[in-house]
Tab-separated table of N, CA and C in Angstrom:
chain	number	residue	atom	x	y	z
A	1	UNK	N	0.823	-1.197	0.000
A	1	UNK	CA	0.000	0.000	0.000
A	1	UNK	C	0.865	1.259	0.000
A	2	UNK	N	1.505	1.516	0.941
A	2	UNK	CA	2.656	2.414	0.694
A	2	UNK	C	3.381	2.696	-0.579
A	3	UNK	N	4.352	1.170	-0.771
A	3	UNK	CA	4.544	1.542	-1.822
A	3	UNK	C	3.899	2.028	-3.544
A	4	UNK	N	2.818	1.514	-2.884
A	4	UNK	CA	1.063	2.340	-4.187
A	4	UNK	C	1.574	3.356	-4.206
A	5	UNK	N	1.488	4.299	-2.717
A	5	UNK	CA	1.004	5.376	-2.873
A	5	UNK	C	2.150	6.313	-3.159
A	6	UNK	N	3.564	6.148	-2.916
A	6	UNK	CA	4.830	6.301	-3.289
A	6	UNK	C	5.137	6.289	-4.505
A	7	UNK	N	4.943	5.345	-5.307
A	7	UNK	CA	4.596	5.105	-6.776
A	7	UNK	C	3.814	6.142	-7.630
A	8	UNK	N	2.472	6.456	-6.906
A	8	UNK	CA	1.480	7.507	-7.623
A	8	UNK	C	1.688	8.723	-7.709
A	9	UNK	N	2.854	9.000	-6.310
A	9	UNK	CA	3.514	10.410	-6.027
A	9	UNK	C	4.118	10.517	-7.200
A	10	UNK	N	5.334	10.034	-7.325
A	10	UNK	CA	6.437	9.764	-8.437
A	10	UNK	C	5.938	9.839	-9.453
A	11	UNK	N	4.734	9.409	-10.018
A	11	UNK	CA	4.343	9.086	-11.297
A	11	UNK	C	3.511	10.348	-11.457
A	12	UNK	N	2.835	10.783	-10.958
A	12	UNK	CA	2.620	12.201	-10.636
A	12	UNK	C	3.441	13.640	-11.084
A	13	UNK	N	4.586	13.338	-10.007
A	13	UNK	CA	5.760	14.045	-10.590
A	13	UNK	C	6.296	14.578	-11.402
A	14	UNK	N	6.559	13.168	-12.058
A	14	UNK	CA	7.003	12.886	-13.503
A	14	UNK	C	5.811	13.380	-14.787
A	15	UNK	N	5.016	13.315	-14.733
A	15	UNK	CA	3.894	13.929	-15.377
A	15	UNK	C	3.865	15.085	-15.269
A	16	UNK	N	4.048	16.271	-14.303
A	16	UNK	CA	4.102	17.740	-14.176
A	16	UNK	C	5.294	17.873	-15.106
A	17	UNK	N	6.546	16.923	-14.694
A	17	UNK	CA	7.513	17.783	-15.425
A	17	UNK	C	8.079	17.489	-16.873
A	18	UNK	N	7.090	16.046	-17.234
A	18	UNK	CA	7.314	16.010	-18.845
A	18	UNK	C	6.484	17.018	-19.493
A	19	UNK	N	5.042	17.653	-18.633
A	19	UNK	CA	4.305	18.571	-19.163
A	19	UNK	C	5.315	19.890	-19.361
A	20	UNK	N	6.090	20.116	-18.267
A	20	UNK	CA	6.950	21.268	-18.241
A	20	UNK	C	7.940	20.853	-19.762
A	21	UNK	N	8.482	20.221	-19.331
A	21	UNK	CA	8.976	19.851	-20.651
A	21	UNK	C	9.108	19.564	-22.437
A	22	UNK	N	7.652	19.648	-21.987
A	22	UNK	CA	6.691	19.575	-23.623
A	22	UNK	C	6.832	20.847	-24.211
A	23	UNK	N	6.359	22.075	-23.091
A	23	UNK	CA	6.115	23.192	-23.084
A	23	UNK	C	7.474	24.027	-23.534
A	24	UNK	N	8.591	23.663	-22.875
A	24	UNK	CA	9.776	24.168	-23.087
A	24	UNK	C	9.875	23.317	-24.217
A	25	UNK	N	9.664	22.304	-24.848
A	25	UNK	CA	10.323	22.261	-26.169
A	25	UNK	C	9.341	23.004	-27.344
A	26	UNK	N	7.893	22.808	-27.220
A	26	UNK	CA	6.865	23.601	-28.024
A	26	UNK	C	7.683	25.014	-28.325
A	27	UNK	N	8.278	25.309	-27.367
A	27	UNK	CA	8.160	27.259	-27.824
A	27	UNK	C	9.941	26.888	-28.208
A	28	UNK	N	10.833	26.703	-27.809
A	28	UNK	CA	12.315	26.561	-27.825
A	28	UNK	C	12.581	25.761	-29.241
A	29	UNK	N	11.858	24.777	-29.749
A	29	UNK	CA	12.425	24.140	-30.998
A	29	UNK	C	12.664	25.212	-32.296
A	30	UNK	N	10.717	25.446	-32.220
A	30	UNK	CA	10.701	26.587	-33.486
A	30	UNK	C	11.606	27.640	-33.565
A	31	UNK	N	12.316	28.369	-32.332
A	31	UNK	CA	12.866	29.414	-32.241
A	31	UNK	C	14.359	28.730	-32.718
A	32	UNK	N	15.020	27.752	-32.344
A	32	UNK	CA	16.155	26.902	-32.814
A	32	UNK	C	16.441	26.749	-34.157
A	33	UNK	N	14.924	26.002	-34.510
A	33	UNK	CA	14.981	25.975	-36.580
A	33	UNK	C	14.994	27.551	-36.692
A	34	UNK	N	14.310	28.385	-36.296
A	34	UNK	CA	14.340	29.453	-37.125
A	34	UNK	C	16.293	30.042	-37.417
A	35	UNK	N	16.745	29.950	-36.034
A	35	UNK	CA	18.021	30.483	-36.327
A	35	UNK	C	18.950	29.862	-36.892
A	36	UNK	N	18.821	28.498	-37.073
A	36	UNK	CA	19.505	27.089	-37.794
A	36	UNK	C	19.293	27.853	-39.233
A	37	UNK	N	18.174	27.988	-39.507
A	37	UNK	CA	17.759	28.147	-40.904
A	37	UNK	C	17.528	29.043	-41.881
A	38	UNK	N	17.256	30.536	-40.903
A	38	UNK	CA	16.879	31.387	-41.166
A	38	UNK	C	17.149	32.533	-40.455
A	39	UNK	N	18.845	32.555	-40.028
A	39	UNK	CA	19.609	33.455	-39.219
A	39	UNK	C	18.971	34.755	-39.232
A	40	UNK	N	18.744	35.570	-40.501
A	40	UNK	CA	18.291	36.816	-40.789
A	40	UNK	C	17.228	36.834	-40.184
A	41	UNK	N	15.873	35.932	-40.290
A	41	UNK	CA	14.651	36.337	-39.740
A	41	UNK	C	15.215	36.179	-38.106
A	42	UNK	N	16.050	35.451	-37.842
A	42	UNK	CA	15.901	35.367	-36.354
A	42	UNK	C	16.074	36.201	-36.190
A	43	UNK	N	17.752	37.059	-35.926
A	43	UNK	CA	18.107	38.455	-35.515
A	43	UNK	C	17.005	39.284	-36.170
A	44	UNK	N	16.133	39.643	-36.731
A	44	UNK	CA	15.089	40.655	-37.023
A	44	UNK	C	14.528	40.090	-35.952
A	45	UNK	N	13.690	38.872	-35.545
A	45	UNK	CA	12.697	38.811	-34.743
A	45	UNK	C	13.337	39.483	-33.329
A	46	UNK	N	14.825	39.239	-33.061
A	46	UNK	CA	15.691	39.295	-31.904
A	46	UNK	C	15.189	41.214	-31.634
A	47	UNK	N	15.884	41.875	-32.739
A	47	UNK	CA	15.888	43.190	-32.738
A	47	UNK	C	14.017	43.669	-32.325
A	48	UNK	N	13.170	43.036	-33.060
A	48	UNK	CA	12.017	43.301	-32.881
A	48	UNK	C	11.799	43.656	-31.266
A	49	UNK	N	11.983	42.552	-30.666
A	49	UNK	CA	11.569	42.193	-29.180
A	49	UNK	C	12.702	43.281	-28.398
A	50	UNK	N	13.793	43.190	-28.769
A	50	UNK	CA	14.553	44.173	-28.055
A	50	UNK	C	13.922	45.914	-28.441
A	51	UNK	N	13.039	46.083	-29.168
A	51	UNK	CA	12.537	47.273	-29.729
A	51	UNK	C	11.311	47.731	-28.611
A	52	UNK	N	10.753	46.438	-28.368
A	52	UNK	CA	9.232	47.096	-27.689
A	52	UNK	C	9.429	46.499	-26.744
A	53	UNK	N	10.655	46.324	-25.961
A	53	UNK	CA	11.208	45.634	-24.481
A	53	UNK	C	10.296	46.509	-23.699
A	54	UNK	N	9.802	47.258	-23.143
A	54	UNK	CA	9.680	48.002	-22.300
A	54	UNK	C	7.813	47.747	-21.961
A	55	UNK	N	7.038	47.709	-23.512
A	55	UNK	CA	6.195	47.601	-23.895
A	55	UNK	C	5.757	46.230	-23.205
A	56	UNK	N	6.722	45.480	-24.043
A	56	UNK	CA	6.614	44.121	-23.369
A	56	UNK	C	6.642	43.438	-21.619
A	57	UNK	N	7.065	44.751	-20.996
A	57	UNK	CA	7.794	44.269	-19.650
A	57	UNK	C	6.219	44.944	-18.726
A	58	UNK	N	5.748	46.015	-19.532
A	58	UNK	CA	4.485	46.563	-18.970
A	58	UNK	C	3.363	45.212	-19.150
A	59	UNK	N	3.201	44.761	-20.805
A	59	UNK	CA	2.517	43.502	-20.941
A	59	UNK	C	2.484	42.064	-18.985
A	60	UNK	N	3.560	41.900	-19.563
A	60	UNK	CA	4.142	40.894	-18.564
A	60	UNK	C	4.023	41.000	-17.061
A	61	UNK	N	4.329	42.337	-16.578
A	61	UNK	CA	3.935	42.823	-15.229
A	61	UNK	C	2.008	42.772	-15.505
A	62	UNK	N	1.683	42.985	-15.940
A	62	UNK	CA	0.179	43.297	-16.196
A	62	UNK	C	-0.380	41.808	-16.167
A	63	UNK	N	0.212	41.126	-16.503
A	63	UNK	CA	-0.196	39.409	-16.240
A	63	UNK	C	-0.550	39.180	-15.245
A	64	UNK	N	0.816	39.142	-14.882
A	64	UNK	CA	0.842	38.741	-13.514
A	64	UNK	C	-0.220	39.529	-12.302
A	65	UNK	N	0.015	40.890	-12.206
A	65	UNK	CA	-0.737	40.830	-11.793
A	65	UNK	C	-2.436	40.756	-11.860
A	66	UNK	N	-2.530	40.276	-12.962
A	66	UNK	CA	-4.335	39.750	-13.181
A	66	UNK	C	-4.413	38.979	-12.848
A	67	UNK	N	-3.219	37.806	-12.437
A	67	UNK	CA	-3.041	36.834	-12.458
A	67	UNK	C	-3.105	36.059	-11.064
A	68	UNK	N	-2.496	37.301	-9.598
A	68	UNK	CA	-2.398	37.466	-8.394
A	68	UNK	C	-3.704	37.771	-7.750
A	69	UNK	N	-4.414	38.588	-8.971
A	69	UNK	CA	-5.320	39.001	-7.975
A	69	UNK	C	-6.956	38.445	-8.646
A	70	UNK	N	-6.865	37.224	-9.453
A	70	UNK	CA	-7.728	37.043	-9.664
A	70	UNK	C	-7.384	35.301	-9.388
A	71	UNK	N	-6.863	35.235	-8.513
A	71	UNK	CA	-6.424	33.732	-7.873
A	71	UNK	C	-7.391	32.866	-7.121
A	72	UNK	N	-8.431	33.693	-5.830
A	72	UNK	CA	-8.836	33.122	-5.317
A	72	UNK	C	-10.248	32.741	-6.363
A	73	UNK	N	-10.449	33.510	-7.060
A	73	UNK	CA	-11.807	32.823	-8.607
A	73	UNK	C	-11.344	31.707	-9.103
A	74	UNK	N	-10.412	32.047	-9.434
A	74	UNK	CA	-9.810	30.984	-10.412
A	74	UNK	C	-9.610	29.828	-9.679
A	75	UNK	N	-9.411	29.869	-8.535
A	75	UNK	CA	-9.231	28.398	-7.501
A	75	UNK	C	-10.424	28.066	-7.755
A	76	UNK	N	-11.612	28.753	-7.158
A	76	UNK	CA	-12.584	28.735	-6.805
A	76	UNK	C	-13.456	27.927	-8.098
A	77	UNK	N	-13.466	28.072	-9.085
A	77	UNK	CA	-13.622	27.959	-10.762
A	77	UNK	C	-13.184	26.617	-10.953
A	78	UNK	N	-12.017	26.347	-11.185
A	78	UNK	CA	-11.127	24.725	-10.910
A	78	UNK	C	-11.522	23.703	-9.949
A	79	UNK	N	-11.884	24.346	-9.141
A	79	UNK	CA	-12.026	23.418	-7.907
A	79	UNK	C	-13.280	22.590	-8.194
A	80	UNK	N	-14.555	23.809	-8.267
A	80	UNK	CA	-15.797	23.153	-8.837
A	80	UNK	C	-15.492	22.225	-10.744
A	81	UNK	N	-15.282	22.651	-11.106
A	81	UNK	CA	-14.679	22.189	-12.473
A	81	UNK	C	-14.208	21.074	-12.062
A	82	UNK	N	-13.405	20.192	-11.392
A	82	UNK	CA	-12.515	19.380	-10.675
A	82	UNK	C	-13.024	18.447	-9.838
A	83	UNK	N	-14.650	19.183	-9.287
A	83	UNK	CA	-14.940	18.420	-8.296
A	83	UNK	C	-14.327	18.185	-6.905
A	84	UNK	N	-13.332	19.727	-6.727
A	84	UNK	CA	-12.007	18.989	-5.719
A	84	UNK	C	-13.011	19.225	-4.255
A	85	UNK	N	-12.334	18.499	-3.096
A	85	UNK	CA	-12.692	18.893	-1.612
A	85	UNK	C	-13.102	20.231	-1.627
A	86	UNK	N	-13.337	20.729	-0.357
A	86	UNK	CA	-13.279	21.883	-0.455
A	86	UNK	C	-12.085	22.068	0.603
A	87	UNK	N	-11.998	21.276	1.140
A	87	UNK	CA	-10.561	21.517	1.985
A	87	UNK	C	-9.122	21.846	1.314
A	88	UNK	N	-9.394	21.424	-0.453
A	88	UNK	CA	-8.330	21.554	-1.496
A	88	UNK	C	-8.680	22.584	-2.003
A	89	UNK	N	-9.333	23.514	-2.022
A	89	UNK	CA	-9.574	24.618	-2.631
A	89	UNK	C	-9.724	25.556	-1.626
A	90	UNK	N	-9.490	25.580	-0.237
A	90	UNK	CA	-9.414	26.485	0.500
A	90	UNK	C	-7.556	26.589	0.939
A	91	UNK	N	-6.656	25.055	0.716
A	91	UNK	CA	-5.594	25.210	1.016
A	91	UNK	C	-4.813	25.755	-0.405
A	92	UNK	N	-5.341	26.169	-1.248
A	92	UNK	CA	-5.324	26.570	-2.524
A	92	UNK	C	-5.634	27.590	-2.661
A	93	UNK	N	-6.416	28.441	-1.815
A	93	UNK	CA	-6.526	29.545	-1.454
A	93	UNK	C	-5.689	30.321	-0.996
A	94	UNK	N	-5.346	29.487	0.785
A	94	UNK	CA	-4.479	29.742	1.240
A	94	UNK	C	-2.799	30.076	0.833
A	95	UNK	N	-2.568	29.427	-0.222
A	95	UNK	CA	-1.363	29.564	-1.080
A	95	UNK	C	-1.447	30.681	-1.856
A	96	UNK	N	-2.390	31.473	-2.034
A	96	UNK	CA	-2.399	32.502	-2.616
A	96	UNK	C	-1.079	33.753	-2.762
A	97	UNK	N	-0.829	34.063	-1.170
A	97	UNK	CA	0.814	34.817	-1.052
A	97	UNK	C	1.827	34.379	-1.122
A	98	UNK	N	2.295	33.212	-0.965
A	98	UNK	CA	3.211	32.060	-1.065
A	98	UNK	C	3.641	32.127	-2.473
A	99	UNK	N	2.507	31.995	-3.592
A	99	UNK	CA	2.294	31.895	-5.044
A	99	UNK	C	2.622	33.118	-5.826
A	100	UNK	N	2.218	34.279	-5.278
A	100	UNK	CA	2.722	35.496	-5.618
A	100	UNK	C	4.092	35.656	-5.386
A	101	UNK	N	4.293	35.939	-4.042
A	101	UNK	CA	5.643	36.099	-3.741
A	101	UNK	C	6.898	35.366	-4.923
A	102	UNK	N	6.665	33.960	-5.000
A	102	UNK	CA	7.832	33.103	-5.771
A	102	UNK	C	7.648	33.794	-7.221
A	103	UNK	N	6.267	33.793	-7.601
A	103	UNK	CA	6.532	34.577	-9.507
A	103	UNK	C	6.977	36.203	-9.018
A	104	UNK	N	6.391	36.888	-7.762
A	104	UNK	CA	7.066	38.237	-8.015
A	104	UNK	C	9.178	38.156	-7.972
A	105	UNK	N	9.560	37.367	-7.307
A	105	UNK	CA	11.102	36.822	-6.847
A	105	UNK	C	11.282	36.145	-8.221
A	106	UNK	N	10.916	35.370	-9.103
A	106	UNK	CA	11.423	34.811	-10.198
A	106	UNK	C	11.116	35.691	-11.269
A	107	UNK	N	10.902	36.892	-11.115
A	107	UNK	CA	10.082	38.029	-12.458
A	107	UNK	C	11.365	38.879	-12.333
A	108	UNK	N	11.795	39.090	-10.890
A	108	UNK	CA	12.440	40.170	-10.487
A	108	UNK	C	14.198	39.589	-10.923
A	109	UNK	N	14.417	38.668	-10.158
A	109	UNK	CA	15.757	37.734	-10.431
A	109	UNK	C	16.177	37.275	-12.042
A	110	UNK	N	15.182	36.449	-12.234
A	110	UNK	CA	15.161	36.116	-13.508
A	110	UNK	C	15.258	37.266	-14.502
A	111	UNK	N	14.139	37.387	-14.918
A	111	UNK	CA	13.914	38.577	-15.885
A	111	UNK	C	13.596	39.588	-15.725
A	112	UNK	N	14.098	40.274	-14.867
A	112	UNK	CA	14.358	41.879	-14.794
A	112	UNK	C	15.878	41.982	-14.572
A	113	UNK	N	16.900	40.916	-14.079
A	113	UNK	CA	18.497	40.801	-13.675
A	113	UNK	C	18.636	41.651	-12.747
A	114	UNK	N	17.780	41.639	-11.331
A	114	UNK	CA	18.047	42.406	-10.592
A	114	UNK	C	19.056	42.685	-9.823
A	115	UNK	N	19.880	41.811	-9.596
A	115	UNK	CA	21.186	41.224	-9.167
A	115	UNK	C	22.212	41.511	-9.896
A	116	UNK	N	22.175	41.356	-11.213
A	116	UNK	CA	23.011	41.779	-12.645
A	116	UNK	C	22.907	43.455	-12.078
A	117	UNK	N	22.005	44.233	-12.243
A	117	UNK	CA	22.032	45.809	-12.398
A	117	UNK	C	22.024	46.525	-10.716
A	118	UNK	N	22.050	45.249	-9.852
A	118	UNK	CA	22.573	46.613	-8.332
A	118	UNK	C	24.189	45.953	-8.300
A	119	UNK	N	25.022	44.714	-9.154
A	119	UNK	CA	26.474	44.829	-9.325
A	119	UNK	C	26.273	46.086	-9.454
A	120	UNK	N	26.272	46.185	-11.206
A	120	UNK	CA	26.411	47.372	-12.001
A	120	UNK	C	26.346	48.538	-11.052
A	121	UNK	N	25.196	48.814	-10.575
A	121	UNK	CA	25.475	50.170	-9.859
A	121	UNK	C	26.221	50.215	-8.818
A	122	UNK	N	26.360	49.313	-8.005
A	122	UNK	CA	27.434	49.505	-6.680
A	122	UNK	C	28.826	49.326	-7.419
């Protein structure tokens, strides 16, 4: 029995992160052939995105937060959709700041290089 339920964890697991994985190859391949194949369109697409960076960074902040603050619906939405407990959709709730916090820390670190630009200035 244990080992069932040890098993279902794992297999579980492994399912989130071949999904992660799907995902990172869906968007990462095409962008690969393009520069394999079609160097010029890439660096144009490159220059493009470096053009409306700013545009884009307003986009992206704007996600997220629709994204923060329209969390406890969206649990709420899934859960019934899902059929889940309600004890799983209230500790799903509860994760609400927990959930923010890590995408606001991986928005900031990651892709803003916040660390990269207070070197730079100190």
């Amino acid at each position: 029995m244990l080992l069932q339920s040890v098993s279902q964890k794992i297999y579980s697991k492994l399912r989130i992160f071949l999904s992660f994985i799907k995902w990172i190859a869906l968007i990462g391949l095409p962008l690969c052939l393009l520069k394999t194949y079609h160097p010029h369109a890439f660096y144009t697409l490159i220059q493009q995105v470096d053009r409306h960076a700013e545009n884009l960074r307003i986009v992206r902040w704007s996600i997220i937060v629709l994204f923060i603050s329209l969390w406890p619906w969206v649990i709420e939405f899934i859960g019934k959709k899902l059929t889940a407990s309600r004890e799983k959709i209230i500790y799903w709730k509860q994760q609400w700041l927990r959930i923010a916090m890590w995408i606001i820390l991986f928005e900031l670190l990651i892709c803003e290089n916040i660390i990269i630009k207070l070197i730079k200035w100190i």
